[in-house]
Coordinates of C-alpha atoms in Angstrom, one line a residue:
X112 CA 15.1 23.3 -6.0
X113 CA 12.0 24.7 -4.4
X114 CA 9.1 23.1 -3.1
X115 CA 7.4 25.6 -1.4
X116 CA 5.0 26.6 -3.7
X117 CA 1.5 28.1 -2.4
X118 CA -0.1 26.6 0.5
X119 CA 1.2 23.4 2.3
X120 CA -0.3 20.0 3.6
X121 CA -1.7 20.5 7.5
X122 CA 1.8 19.7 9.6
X123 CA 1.6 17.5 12.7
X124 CA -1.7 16.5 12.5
X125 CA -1.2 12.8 13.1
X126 CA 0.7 11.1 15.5
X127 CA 2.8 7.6 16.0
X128 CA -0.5 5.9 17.1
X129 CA -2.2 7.1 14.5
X130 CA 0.0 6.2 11.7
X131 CA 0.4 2.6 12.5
X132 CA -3.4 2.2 12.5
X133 CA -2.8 3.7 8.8
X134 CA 0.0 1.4 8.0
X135 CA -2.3 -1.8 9.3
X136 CA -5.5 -0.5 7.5
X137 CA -3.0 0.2 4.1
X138 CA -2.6 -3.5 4.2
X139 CA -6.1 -4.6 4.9
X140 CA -5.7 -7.8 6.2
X141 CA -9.3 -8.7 6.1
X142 CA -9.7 -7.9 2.8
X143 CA -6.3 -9.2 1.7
X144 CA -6.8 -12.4 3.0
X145 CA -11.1 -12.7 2.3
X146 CA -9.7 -12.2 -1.3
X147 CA -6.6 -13.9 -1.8
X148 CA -6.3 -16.8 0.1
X149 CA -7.9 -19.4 -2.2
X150 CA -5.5 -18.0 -5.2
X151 CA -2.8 -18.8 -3.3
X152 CA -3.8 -21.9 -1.8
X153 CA -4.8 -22.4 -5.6
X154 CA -0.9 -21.7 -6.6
X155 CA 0.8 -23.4 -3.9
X156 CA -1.4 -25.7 -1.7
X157 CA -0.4 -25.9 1.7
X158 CA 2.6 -23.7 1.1
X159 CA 0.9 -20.7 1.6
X160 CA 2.0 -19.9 4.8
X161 CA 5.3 -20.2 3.6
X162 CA 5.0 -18.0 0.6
X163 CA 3.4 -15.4 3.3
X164 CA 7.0 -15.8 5.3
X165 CA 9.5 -16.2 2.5
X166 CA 7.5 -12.7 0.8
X167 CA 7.4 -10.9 4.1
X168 CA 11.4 -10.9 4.6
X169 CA 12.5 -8.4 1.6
X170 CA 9.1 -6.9 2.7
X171 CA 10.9 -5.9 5.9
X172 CA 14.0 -4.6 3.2
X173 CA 11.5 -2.5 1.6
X174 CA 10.1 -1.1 4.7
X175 CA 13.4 -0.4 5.8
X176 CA 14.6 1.7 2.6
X177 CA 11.2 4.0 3.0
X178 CA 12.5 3.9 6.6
X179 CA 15.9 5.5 6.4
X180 CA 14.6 7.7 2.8
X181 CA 11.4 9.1 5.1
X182 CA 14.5 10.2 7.2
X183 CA 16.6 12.5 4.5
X184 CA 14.0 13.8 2.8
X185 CA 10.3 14.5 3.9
X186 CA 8.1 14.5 1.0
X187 CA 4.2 13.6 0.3
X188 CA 5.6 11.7 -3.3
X189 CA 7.7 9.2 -1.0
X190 CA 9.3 7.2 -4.1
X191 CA 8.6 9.6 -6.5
X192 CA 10.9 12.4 -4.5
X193 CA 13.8 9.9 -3.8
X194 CA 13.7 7.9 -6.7
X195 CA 14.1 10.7 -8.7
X196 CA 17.0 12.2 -6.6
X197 CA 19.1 9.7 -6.4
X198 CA 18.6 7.5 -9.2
X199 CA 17.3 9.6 -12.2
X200 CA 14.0 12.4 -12.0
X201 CA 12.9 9.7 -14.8
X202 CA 12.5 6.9 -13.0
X203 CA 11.5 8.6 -10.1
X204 CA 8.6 9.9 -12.0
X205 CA 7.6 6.2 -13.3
X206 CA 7.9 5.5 -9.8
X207 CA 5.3 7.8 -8.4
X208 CA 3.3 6.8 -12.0
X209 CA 2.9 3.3 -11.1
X210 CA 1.7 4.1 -7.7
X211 CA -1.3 6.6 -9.1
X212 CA -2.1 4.0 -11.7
X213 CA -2.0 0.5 -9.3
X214 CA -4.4 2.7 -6.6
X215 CA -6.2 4.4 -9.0
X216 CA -7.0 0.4 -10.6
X217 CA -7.1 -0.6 -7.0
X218 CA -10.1 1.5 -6.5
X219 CA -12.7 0.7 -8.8
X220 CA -11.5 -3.0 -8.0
X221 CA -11.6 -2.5 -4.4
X222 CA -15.1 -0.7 -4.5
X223 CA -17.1 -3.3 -5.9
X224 CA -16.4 -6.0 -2.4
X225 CA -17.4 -3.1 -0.6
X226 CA -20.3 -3.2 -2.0
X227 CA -21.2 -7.1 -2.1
X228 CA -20.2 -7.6 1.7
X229 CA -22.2 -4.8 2.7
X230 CA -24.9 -6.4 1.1
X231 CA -24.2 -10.1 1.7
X232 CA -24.8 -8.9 5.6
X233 CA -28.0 -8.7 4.8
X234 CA -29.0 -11.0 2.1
X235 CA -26.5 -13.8 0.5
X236 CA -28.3 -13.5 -3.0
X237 CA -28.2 -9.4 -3.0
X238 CA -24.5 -9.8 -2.6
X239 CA -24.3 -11.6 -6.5
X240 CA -26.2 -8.4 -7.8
X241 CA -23.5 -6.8 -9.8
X242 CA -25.6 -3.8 -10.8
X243 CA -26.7 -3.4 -6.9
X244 CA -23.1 -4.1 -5.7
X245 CA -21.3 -1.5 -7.2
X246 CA -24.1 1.2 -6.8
X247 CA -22.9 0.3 -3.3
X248 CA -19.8 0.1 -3.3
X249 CA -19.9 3.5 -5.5
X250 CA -22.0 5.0 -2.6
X251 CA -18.6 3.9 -0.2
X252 CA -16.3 5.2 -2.5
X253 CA -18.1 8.9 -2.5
X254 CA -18.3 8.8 1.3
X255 CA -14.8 8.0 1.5
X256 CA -13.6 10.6 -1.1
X257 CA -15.7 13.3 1.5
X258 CA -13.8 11.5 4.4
X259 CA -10.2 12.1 2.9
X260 CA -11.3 15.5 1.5
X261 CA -12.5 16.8 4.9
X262 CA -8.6 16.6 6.6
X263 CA -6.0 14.1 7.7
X264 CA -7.2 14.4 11.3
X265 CA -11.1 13.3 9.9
X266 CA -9.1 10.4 8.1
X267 CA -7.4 8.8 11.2
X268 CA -10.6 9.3 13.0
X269 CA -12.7 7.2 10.5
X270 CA -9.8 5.0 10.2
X271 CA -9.6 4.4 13.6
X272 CA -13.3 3.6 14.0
X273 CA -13.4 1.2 11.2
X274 CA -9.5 -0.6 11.3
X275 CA -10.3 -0.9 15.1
X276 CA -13.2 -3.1 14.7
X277 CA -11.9 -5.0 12.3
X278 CA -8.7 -6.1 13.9
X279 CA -10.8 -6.8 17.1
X280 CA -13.0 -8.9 15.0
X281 CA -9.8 -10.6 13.6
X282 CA -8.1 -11.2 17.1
X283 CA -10.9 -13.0 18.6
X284 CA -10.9 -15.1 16.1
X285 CA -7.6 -16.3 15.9
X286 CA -8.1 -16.9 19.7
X287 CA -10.9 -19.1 18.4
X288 CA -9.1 -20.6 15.8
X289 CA -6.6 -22.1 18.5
X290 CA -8.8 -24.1 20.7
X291 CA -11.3 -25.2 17.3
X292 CA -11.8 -28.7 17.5
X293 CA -13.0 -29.9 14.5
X294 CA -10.0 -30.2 11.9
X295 CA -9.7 -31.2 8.3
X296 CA -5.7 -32.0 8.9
X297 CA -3.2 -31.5 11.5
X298 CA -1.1 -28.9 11.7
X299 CA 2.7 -29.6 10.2
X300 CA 6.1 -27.2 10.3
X301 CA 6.6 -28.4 6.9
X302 CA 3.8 -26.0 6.1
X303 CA 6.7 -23.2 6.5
X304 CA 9.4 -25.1 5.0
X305 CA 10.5 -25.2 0.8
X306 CA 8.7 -29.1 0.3
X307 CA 5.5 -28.1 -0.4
X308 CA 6.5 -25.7 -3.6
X309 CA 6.5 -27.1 -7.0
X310 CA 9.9 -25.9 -7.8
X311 CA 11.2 -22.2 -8.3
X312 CA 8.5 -21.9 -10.6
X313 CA 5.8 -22.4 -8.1
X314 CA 7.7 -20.5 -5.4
X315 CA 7.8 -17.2 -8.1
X316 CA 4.1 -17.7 -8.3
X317 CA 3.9 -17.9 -4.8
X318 CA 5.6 -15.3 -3.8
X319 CA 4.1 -12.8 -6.6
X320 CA 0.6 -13.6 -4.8
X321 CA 2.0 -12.9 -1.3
X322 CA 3.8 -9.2 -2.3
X323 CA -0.2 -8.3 -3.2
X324 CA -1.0 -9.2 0.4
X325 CA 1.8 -7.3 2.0
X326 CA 1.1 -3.7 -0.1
X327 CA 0.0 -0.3 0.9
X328 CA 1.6 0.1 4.2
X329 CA 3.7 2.6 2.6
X330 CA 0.3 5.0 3.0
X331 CA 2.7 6.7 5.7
X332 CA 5.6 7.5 3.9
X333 CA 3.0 9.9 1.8
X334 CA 1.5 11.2 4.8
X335 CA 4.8 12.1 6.1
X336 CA 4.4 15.7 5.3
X337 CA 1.1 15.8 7.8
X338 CA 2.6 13.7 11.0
X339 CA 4.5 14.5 14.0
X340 CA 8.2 14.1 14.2
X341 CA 7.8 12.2 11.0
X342 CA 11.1 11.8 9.7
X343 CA 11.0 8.9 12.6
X344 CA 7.2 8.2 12.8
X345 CA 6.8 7.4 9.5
X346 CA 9.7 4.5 9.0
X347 CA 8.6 3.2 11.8
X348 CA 5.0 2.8 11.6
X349 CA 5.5 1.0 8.2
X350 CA 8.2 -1.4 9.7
X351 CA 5.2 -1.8 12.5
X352 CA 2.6 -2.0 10.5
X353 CA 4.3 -4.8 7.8
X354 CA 5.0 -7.2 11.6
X355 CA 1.2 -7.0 12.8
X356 CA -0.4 -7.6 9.2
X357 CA 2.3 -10.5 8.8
X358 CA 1.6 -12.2 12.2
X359 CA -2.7 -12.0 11.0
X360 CA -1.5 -13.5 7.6
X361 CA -0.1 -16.2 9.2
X362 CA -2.6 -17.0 11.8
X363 CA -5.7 -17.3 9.5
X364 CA -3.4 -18.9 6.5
X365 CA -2.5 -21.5 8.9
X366 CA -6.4 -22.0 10.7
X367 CA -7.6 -22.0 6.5
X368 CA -5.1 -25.1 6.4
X369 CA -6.4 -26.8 9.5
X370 CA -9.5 -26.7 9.5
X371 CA -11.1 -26.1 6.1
X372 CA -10.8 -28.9 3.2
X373 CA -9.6 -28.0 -0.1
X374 CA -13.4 -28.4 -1.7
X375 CA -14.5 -25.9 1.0
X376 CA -11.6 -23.0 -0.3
X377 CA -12.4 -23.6 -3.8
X378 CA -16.0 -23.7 -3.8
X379 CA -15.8 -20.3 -1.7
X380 CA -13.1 -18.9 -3.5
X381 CA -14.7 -15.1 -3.1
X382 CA -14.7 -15.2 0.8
X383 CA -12.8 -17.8 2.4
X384 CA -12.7 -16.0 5.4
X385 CA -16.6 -15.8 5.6
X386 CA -16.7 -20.0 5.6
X387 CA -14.1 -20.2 8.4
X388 CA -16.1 -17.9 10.5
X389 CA -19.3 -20.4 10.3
X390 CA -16.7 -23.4 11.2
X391 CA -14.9 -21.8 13.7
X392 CA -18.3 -19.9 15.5
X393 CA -21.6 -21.8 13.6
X394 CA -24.4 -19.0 13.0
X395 CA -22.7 -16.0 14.0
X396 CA -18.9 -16.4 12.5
X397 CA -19.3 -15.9 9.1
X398 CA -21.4 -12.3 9.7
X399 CA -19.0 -11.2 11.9
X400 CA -15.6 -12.0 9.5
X401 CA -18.1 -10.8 6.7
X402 CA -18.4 -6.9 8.8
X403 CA -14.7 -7.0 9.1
X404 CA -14.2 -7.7 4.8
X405 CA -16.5 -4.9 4.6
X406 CA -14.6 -2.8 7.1
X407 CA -10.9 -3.3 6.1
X408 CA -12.4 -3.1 2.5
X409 CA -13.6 0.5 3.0
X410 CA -10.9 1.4 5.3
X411 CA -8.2 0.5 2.1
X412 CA -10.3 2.7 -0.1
X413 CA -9.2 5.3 2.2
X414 CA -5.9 4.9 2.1
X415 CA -5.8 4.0 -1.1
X416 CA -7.1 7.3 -1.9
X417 CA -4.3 9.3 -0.3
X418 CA -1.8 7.2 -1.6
X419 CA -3.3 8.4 -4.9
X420 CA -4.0 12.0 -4.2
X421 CA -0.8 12.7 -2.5
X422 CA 1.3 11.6 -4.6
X423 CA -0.6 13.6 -7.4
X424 CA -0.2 16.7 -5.3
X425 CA 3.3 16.3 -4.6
X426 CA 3.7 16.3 -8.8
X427 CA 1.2 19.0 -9.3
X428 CA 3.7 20.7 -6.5
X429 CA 6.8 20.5 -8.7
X430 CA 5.1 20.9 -11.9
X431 CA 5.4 17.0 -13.6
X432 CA 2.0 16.8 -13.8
X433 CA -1.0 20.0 -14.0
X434 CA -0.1 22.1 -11.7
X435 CA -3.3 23.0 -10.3
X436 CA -3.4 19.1 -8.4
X437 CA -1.0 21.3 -6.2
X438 CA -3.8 23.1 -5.1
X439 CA -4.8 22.8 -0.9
X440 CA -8.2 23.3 0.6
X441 CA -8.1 26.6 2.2
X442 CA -10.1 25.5 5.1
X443 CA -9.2 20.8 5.0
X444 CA -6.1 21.5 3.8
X445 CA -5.8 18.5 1.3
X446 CA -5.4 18.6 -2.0
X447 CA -8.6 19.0 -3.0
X448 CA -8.0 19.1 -7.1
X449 CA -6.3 15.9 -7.1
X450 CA -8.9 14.1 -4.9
X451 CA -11.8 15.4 -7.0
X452 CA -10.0 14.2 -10.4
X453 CA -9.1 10.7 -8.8
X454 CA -12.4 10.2 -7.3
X455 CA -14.4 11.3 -10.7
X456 CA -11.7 8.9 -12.7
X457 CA -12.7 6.2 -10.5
X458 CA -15.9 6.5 -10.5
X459 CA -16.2 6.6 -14.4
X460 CA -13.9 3.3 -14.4
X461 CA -16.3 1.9 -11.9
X462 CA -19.7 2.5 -13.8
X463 CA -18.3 1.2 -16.9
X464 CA -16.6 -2.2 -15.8
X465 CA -20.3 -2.7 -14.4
X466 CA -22.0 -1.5 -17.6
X467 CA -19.4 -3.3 -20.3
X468 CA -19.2 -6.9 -19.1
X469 CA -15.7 -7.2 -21.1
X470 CA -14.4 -4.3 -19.3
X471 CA -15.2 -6.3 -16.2
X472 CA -12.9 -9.2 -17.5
X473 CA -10.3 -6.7 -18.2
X474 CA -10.5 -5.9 -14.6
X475 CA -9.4 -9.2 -13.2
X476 CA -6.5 -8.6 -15.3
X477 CA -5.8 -5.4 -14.2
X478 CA -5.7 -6.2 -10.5
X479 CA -2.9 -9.0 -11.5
X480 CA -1.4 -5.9 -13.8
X481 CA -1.0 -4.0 -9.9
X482 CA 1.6 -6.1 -8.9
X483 CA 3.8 -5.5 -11.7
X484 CA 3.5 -1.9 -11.0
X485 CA 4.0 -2.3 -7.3
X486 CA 7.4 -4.4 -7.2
X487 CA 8.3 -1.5 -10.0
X488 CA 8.5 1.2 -7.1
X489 CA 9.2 -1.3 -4.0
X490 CA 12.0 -2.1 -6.3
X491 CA 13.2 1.3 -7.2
X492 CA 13.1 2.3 -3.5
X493 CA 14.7 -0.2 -2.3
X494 CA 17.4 0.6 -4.8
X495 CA 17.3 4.5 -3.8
X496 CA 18.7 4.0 -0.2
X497 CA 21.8 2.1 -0.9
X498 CA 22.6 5.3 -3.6
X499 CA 21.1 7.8 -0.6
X500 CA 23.8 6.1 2.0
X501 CA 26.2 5.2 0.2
X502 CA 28.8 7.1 2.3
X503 CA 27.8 5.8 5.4
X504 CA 26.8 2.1 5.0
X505 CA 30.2 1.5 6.4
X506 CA 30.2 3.5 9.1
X507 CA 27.9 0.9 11.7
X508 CA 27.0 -2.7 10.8
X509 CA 23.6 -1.7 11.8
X510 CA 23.3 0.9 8.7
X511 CA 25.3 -1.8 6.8
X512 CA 22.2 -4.6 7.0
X513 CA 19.6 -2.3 7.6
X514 CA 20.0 0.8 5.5
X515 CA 22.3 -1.6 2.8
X516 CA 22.0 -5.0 2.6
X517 CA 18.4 -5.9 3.0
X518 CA 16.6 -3.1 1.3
X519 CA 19.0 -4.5 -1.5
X520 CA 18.0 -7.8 -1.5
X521 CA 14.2 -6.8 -1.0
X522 CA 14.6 -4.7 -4.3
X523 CA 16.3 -7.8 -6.1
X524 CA 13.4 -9.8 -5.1
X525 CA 10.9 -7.3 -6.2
X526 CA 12.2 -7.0 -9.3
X527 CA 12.6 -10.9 -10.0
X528 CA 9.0 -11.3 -8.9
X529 CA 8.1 -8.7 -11.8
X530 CA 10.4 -10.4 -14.4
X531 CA 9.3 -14.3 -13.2
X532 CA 5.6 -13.6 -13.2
X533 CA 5.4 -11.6 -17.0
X534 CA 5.5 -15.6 -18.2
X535 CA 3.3 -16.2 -15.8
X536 CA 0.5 -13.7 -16.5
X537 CA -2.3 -13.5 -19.2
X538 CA -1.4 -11.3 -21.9
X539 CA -4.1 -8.4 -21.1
X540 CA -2.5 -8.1 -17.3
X541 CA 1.0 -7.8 -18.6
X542 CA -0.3 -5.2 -21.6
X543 CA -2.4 -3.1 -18.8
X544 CA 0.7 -3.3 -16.2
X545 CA 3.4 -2.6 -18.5
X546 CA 1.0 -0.1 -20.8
X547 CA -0.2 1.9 -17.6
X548 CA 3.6 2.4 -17.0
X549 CA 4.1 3.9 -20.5
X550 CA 1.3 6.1 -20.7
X551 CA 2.9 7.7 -17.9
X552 CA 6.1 8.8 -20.5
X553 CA 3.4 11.4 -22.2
X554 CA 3.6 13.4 -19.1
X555 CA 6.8 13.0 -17.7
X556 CA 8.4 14.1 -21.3
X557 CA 5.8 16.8 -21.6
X558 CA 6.7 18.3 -18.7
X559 CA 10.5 17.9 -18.8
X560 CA 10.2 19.5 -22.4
X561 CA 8.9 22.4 -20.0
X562 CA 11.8 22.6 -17.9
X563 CA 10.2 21.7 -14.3
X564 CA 12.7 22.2 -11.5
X565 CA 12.3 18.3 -10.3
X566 CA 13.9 17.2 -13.6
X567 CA 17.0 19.1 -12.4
X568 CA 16.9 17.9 -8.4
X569 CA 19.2 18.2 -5.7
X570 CA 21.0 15.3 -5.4
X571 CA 19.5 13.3 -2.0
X572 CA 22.7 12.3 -0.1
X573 CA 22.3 11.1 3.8
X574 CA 25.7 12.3 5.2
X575 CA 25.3 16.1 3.6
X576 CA 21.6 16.4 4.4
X577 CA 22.3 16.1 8.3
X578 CA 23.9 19.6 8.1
X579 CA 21.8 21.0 5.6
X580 CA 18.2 19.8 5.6
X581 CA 18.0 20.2 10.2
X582 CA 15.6 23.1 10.8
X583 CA 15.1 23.3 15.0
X584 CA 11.3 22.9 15.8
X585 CA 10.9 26.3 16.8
X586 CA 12.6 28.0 13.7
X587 CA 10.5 25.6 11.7
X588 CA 7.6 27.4 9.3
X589 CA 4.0 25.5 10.0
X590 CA 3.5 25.1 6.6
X591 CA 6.9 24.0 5.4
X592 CA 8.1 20.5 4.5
X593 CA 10.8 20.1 7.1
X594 CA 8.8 20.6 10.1
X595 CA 11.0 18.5 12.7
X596 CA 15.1 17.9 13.4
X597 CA 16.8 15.3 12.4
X598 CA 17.9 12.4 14.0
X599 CA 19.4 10.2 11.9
X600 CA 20.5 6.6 14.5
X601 CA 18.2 4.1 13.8

């Protein structure tokens, strides 16, 4: 089965640093939590930071499985490459789908906070301008499109500018947070214990809310093709990346529990992280939390966006979807046709949930819709590894539990989240998550109908592709797909 089709991705160009600051930013704690806290604390009250830890274990399993796949098989489709050699080309194709449809949802939903926060920094009542907002946030978007378009090593650089600040911003505060005087209860373990959860039903709801908070660390698995000694770098910056956001969850949904009252979350249920600023530092807290929204914000556009547009690239590659989203930037070398369809897709989404105010409705729904699509390919993943090792989950405990056991039980949970939360969801969020998946059958059966090679793969198989897949560094081509050797110890 050949890959090597035209020109390839730019090899080596990022580095272990480097990638971990993409795992963090893929996360976007500011933004995650700015956005979702008061729906959590909405589903589950003070249990939130327990939802945050009980979510953030098959997490782990998850970023495990992408750990040990990144290993056997390097490829800019991450799930959609192992997925669809090891448990069927099908699914592995619905599993690269719902990642281009949850980012590409992700985008128009993610651009129009850009905008607002941006604007808020300035003026509170600009920030409610919806119109104003999203020309804004619009205007982020197209610089970020530029950013991803101009090369990987462009990316980490803006990345590193914008994540940095941000998770400066973010430490301080928690500092603050610790020695913050005036509180609205005292803290209590029971916070991270089952008590507080209205039953398994409330812990599902729970739990569905915390998997959004956890997602897009797995931006490195598809820029494995364009980093350093990746078959390591890669698994390990997401396992990294998944500890640091987790610890910042925790932190701030703790100091939301102490020290703001339940009226406060509610009444500011679009920036929670803006009012505990102004209580934690009066005057100056709530601009600064405000410039990191806006920062982690952006910086998840960006990643977002080569989730999105490598993954297109890598099906454009093997012929599942146009070929031509194959196509590299002679001079960037990114795939330049699949960012310019994404972006103008985007774009078009964006203008018209501003110009149709039901599309805007449908929206809301949509970004509930992502997690249904997101536990679909967490879940498939986690399932791909055991199938991948299969042969040599016995031969260490360590590959047993790590390679085996939990990615297993992170794929059961990510699949009982999508089946507990379809009762739980509004009909439109179920009928755009599960109808985004299908749409994605007109393509795949189009282009099996064809005959392209990945419908007939190579089966992925850890203990054969030690001999066959190790390429030396020297003997490796700069533009090929295995660029590094293989170690394969954990």
């Amino acid at each position: 089965m050949s890959y090597h089709r035209g020109r390839g991705l730019q090899a080596n160009a990022l580095g272990t640093f480097d990638t971990v600051v993409m795992a963090v930013a893929g996360s976007a704690p500011a933004y995650s939590l700015a956005a979702t806290t008061a729906v959590l604390v909405s589903a589950v009250g003070l249990a939130s930071p327990a939802a945050l830890l009980y979510c953030a274990i098959p997490m782990l399993g998850i970023a495990l499985a992408f750990s040990y796949l990144s290993r056997i098989d390097v490829n800019a489709g991450a799930s959609y490459s192992w997925v669809g050699r090891t448990l069927h080309p099908f699914l592995g194709f619905i599993s690269g789908w719902a990642l281009v449809i949850s980012a590409t949802i992700f985008m128009v939903a993610g651009s129009l906070p850009a905008g607002s926060m941006t604007l808020a920094l300035f003026d509170e009542q600009l920030a409610e301008n919806t119109a104003l907002s999203t020309a804004v946030g619009a205007a982020w978007f197209v610089i970020m499109l530029l950013v991803v378009l101009g090369g990987a090593r462009l990316t980490v650089r803006a990345q590193l500018v914008m994540s940095g600040i941000e998770l400066v911003i973010l430490a301080f505060f928690a500092v603050l947070a610790l020695f913050h005087t005036g509180n609205a209860r005292t803290f209590d373990w029971s916070w991270l214990g089952f008590g507080h959860f209205d039953g398994m039903a409330g812990f599902a709801s729970g739990a569905l809310i915390a998997a959004f908070y956890y997602w897009g660390w797995d931006v490195t698995s598809n820029l494995s093709e364009e980093t350093r000694n990746s078959r390591r770098t890669t698994g390990l910056a997401g396992l990294i990346g998944v500890g640091i956001v987790f610890l910042l969850f925790e932190v701030f949904t703790i100091a939301v529990n102490v020290i703001l009252s339940s009226s406060q979350i509610e009444e500011n249920d679009a920036n929670v992280l803006a009012v505990l600023g102004e209580e934690i530092w009066p005057g100056w807290g709530g601009k600064l939390l405000i410039v990191s929204v806006m920062l982690s914000t952006i910086a998840t556009l960006e990643t977002t966006l080569i989730q999105v547009t490598r993954s297109l690239f890598a099906m454009g590659r093997d012929r599942t979807m146009p070929s031509a989203l194959g196509r590299v930037h002679r001079r960037w070398n990114t795939p330049w046709v699949a960012i310019v369809v994404v972006g103008t897709v985007a774009l078009m989404m964006l203008i018209a949930s501003n110009a149709l105010g039901s599309v805007g409705d449908i929206l809301s729904d949509a970004i509930s819709a992502i997690g249904l699509q997101i536990a679909v390919y967490y879940g498939l993943a986690g399932l791909a590894v055991v199938v991948a090792y299969r042969k040599m989950l016995l031969t260490s405990a360590a590959n047993f539990i790590l390679g085996g056991l939990w990615p297993l039980f992170g794929a059961l949970f990510m699949f009982w989240i999508f089946f507990e939360s379809l009762g739980e969801l509004s009909t439109a969020a179920v009928n755009i998550g599960i109808g985004g998946l299908a749409v994605g059958l007109i393509p795949m059966l189009w282009y099996w109908r064809k005959g392209s090679e990945y419908y007939r793969p190579a089966k992925l198989d850890a203990s054969r592709t030690v001999e066959v897949d190790y390429v030396p560094d020297e003997a490796a081509h700069p533009d090929s797909r295995v660029h590094e050797g293989l170690p394969t110890d954990f």
